[in-house]
mmCIF file of C-alpha atoms in Angstrom:
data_model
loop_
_atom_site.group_PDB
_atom_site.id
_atom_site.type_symbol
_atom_site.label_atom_id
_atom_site.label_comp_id
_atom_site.label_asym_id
_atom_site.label_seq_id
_atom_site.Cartn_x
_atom_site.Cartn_y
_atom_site.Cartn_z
ATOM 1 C CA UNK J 568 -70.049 -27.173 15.908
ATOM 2 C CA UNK J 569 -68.191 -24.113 16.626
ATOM 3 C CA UNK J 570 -68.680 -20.476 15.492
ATOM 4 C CA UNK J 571 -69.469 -19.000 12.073
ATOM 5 C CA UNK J 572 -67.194 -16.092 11.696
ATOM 6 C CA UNK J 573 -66.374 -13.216 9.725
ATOM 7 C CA UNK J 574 -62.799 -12.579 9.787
ATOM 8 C CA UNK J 575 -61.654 -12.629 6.248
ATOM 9 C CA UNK J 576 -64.617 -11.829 4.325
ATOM 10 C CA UNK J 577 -63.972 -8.302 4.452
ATOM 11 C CA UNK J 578 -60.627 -8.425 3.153
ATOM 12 C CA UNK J 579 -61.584 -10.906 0.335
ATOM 13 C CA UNK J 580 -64.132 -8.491 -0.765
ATOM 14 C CA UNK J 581 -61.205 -6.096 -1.725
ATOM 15 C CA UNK J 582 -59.964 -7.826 -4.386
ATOM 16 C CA UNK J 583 -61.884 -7.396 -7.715
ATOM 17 C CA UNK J 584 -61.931 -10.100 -9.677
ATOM 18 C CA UNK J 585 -62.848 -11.024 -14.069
ATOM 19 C CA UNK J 586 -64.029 -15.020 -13.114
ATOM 20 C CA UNK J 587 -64.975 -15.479 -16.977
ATOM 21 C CA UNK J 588 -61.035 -14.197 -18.166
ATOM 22 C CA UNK J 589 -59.703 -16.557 -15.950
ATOM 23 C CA UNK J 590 -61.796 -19.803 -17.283
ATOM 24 C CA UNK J 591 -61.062 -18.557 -20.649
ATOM 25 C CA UNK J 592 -57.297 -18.167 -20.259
ATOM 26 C CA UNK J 593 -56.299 -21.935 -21.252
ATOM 27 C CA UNK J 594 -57.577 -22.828 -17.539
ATOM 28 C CA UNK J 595 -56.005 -26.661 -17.317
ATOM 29 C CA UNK J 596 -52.645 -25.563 -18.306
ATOM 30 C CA UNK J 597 -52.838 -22.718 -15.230
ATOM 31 C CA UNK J 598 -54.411 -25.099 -13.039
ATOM 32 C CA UNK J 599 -51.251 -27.529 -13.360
ATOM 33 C CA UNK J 600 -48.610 -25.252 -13.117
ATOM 34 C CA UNK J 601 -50.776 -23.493 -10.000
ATOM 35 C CA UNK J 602 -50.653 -27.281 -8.600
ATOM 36 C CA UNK J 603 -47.077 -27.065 -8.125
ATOM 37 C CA UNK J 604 -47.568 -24.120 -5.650
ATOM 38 C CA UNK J 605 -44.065 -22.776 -6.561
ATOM 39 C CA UNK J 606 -42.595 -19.450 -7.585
ATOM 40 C CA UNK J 607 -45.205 -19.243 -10.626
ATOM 41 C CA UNK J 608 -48.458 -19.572 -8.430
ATOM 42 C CA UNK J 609 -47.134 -17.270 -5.577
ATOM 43 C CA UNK J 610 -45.263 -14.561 -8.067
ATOM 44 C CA UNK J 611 -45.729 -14.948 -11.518
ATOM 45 C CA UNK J 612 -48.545 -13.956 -14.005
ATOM 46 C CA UNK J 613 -51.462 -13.933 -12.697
ATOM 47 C CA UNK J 614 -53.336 -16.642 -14.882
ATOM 48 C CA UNK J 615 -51.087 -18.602 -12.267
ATOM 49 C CA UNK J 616 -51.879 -17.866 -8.952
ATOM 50 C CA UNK J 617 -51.792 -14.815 -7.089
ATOM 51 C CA UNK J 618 -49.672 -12.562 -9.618
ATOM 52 C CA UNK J 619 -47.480 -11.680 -7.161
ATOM 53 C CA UNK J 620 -47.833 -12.363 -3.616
ATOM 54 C CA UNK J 621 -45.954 -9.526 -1.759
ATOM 55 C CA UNK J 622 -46.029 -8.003 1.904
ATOM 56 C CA UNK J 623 -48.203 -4.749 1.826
ATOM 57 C CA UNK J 624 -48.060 -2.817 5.415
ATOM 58 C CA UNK J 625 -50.912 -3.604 7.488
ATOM 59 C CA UNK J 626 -52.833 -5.855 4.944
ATOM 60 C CA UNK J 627 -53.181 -8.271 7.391
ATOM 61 C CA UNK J 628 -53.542 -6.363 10.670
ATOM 62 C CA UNK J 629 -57.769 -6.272 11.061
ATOM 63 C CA UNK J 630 -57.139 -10.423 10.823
ATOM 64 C CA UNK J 631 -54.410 -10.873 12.687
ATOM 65 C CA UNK J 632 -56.051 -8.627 15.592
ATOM 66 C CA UNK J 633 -59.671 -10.428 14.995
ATOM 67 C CA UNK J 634 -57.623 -13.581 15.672
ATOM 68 C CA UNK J 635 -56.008 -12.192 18.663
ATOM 69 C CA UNK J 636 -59.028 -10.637 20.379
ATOM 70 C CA UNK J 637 -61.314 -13.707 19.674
ATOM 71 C CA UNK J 638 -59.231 -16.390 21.045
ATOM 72 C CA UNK J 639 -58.055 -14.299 24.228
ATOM 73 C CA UNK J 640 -54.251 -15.024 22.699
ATOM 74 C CA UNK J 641 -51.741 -13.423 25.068
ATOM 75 C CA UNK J 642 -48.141 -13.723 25.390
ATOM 76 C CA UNK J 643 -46.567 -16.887 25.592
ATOM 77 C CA UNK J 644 -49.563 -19.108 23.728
ATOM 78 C CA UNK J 645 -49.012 -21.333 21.052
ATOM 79 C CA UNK J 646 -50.786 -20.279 17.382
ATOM 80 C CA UNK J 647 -50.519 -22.758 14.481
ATOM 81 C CA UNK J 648 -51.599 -21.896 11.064
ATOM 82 C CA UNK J 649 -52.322 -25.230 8.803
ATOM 83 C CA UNK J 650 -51.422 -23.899 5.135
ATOM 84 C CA UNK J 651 -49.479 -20.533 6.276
ATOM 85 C CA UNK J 652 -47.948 -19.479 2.350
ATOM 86 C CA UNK J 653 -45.738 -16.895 2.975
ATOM 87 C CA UNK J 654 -46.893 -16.722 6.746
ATOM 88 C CA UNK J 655 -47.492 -12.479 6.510
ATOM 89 C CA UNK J 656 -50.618 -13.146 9.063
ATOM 90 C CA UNK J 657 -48.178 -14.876 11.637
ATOM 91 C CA UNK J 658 -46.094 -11.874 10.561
ATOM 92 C CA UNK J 659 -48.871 -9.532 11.724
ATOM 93 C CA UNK J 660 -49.891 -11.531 14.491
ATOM 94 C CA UNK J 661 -46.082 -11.144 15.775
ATOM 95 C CA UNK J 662 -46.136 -7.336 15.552
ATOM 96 C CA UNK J 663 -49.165 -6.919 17.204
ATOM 97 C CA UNK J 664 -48.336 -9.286 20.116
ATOM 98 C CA UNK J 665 -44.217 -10.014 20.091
ATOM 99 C CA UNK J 666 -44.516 -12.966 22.972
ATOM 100 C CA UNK J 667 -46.421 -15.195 21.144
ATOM 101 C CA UNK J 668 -45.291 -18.516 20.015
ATOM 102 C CA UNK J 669 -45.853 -19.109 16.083
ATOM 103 C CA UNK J 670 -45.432 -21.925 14.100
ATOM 104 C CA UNK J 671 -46.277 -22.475 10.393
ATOM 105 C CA UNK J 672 -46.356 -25.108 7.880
ATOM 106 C CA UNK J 673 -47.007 -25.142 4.266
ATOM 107 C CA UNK J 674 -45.713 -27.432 1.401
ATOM 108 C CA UNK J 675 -44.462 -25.004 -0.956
ATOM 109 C CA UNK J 676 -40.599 -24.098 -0.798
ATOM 110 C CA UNK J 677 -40.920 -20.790 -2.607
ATOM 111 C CA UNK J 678 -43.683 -19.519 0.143
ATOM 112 C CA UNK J 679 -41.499 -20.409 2.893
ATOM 113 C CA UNK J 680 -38.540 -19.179 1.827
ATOM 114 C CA UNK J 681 -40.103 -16.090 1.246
ATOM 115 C CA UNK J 682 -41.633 -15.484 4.175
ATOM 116 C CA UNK J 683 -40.420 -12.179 7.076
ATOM 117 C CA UNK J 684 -37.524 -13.141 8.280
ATOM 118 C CA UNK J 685 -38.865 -12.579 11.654
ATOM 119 C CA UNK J 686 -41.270 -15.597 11.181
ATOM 120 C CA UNK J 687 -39.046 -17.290 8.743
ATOM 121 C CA UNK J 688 -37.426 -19.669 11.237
ATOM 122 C CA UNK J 689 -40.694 -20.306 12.947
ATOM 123 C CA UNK J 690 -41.380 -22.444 9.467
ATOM 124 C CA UNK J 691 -41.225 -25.821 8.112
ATOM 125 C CA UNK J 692 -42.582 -27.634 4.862
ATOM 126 C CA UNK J 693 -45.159 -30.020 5.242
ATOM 127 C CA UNK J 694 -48.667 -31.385 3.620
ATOM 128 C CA UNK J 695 -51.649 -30.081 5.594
ATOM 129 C CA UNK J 696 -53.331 -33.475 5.008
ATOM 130 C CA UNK J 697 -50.640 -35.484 6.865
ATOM 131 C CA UNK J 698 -50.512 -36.112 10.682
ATOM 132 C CA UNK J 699 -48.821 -33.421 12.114
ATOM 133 C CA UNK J 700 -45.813 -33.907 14.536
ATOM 134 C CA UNK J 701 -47.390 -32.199 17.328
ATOM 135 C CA UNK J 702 -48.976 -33.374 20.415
ATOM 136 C CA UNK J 703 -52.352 -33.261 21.704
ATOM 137 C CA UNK J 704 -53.645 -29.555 22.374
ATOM 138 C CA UNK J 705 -49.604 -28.459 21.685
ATOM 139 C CA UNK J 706 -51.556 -25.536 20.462
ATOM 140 C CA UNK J 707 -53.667 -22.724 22.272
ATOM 141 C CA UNK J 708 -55.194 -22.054 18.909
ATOM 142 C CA UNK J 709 -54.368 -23.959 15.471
ATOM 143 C CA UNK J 710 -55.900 -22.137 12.312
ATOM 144 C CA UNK J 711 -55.699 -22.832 8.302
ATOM 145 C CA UNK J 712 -56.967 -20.246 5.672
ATOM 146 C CA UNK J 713 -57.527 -20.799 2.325
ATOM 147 C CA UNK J 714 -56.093 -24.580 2.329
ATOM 148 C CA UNK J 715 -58.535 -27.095 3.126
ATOM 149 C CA UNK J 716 -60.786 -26.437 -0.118
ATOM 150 C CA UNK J 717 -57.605 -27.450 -1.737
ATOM 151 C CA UNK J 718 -57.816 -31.680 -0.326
ATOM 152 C CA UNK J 719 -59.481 -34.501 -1.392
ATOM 153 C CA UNK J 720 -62.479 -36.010 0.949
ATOM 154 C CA UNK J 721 -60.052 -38.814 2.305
ATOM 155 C CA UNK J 722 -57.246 -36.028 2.844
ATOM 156 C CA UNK J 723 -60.092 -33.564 4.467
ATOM 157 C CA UNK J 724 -60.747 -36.602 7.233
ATOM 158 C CA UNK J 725 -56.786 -36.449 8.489
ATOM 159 C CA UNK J 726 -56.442 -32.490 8.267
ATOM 160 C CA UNK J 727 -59.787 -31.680 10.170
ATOM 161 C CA UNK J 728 -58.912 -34.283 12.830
ATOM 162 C CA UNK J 729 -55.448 -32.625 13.125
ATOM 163 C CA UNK J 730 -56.630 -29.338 13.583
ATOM 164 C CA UNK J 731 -58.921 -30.553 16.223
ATOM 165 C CA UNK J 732 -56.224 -33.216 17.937
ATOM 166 C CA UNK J 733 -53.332 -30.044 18.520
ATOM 167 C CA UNK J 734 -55.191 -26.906 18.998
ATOM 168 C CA UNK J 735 -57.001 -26.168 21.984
ATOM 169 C CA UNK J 736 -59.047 -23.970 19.850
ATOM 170 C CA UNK J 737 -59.680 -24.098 15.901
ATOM 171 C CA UNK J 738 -60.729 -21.816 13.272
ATOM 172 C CA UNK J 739 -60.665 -22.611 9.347
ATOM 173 C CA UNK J 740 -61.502 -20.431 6.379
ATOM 174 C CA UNK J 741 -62.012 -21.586 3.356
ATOM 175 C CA UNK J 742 -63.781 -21.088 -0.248
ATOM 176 C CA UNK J 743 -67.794 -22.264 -0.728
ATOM 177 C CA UNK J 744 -70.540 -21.256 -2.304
ATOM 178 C CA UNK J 745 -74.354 -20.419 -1.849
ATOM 179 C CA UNK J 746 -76.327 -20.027 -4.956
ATOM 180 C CA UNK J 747 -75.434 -21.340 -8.477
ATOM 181 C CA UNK J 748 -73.998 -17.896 -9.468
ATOM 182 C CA UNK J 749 -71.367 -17.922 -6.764
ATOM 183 C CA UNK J 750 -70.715 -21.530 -7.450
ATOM 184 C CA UNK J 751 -70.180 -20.775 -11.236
ATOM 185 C CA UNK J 752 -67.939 -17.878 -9.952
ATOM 186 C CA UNK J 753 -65.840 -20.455 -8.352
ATOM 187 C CA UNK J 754 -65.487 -22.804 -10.676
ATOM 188 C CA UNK J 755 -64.381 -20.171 -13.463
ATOM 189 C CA UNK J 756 -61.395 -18.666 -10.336
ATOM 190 C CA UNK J 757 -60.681 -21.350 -8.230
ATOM 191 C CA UNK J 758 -57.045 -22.434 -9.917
ATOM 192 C CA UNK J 759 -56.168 -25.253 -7.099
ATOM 193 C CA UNK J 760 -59.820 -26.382 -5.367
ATOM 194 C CA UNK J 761 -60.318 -30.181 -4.878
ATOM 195 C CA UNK J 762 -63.086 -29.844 -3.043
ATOM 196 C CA UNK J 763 -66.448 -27.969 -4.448
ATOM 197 C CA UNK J 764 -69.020 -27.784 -1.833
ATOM 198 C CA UNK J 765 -71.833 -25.399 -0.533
ATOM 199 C CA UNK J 766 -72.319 -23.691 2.931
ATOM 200 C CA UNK J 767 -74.657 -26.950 4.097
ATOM 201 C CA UNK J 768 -72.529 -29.496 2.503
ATOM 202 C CA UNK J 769 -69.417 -27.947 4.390
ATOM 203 C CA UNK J 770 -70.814 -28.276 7.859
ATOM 204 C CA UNK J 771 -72.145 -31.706 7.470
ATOM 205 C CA UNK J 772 -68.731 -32.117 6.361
ATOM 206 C CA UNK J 773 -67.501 -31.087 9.738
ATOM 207 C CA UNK J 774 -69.622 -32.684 12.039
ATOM 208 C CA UNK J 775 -69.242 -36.342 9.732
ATOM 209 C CA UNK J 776 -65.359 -35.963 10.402
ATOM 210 C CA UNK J 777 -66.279 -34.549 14.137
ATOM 211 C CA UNK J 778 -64.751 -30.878 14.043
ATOM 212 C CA UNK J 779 -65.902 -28.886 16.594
ATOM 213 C CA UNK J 780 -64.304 -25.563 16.150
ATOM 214 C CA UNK J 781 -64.565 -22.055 14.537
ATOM 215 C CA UNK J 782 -65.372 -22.001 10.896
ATOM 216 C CA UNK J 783 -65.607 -19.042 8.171
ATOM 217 C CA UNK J 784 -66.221 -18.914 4.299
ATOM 218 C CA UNK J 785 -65.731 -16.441 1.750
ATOM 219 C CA UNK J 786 -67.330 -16.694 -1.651
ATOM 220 C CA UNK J 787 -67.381 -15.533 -5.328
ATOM 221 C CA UNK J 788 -69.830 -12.862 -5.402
#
């Protein structure tokens, strides 16, 4: 197994969040029309998704430079990012260091179409749980956030072995839990989650489906 990081926790912690409004809110209706990953989940109420998913200056920057500095990226490498939404962390990975080479991939059409236009061409739609149409170690360093809590077990075998297969490096983030409160939490928030496990279950997860790379969490708290 890789390294347990802590790139996105911070920033996760800065959004407050009412977990028992949400499961209250008629939570199957928001969790189908979140499960189409269009307009509504990205930037529309947010009983849907996100409530409106905009660029905000710098938001990204402490990730995007955590991701730069860890992985040694310099100009010219190859960054993939597995699940990329609107793509504002290739965005701020692209500021901070204009020679590298980005691509993105996410199956939502309104995410990618509103995406920076300096990243925008960079971007194509596609499942995260499908072989991807790169070659072996294409990648210096292949990344996902937020996306991989959203497959099924069968799905989570082809996406981890992707990740692995393309990138040279590999770092995933994704939602757990450690204690029945945060788990709780989850359940209540969590509008698109297939996949419900805890910190242990994750990483046998990863070494069953033979993922060596970088891993993070955040959680409910």
């Amino acid at each position: 197994m890789g390294r347990l990081l802590n790139i996105v926790t911070p920033l996760h912690r800065m959004t407050k969040r009412d977990y028992l409004a949400r499961m209250n809110d008629d939570k199957v209706t928001c969790m189908l029309k979140a499960k189409e990953y269009e307009s509504d989940y990205w930037d529309g109420d947010r009983r849907f998704g996100y409530g409106g998913y905009r660029y905000l200056e710098n938001r990204w920057t402490p990730v995007a430079k955590a991701l730069i500095e860890t992985y040694g990226l310099k100009d010219g490498s190859r960054v993939l990012d597995v699940g990329c939404g609107k793509a504002f962390l290739l965005y701020e990975m692209k500021k901070l260091l204009p020679g590298l080479e980005l691509i993105g991939f996410d199956m939502s059409h309104h995410g990618v179409a509103d995406a920076k236009p300096e990243v925008r061409d960079n971007l194509f739609l596609y499942r995260a749980q499908d072989a991807y149409p790169f070659g072996d170690k294409h990648f210096d360093l292949a990344i996902s956030l937020a996306t991989f809590h959203n497959l099924r077990l069968f799905e989570l075998k082809t996406a981890l072995a992707e990740v692995q297969r393309v990138g040279k490096q590999a770092y995933i983030m994704l939602e757990s839990y450690r204690n029945e409160r945060e788990l709780f939490n989850l359940q209540c928030w969590a509008l698109t989650a297939e996949s419900f496990f805890d910190t242990a279950e994750w990483i046998w997860l990863y070494n069953h489906f033979g993922y060596t790379g970088d891993y993070e969490f955040i959680y409910m708290e």
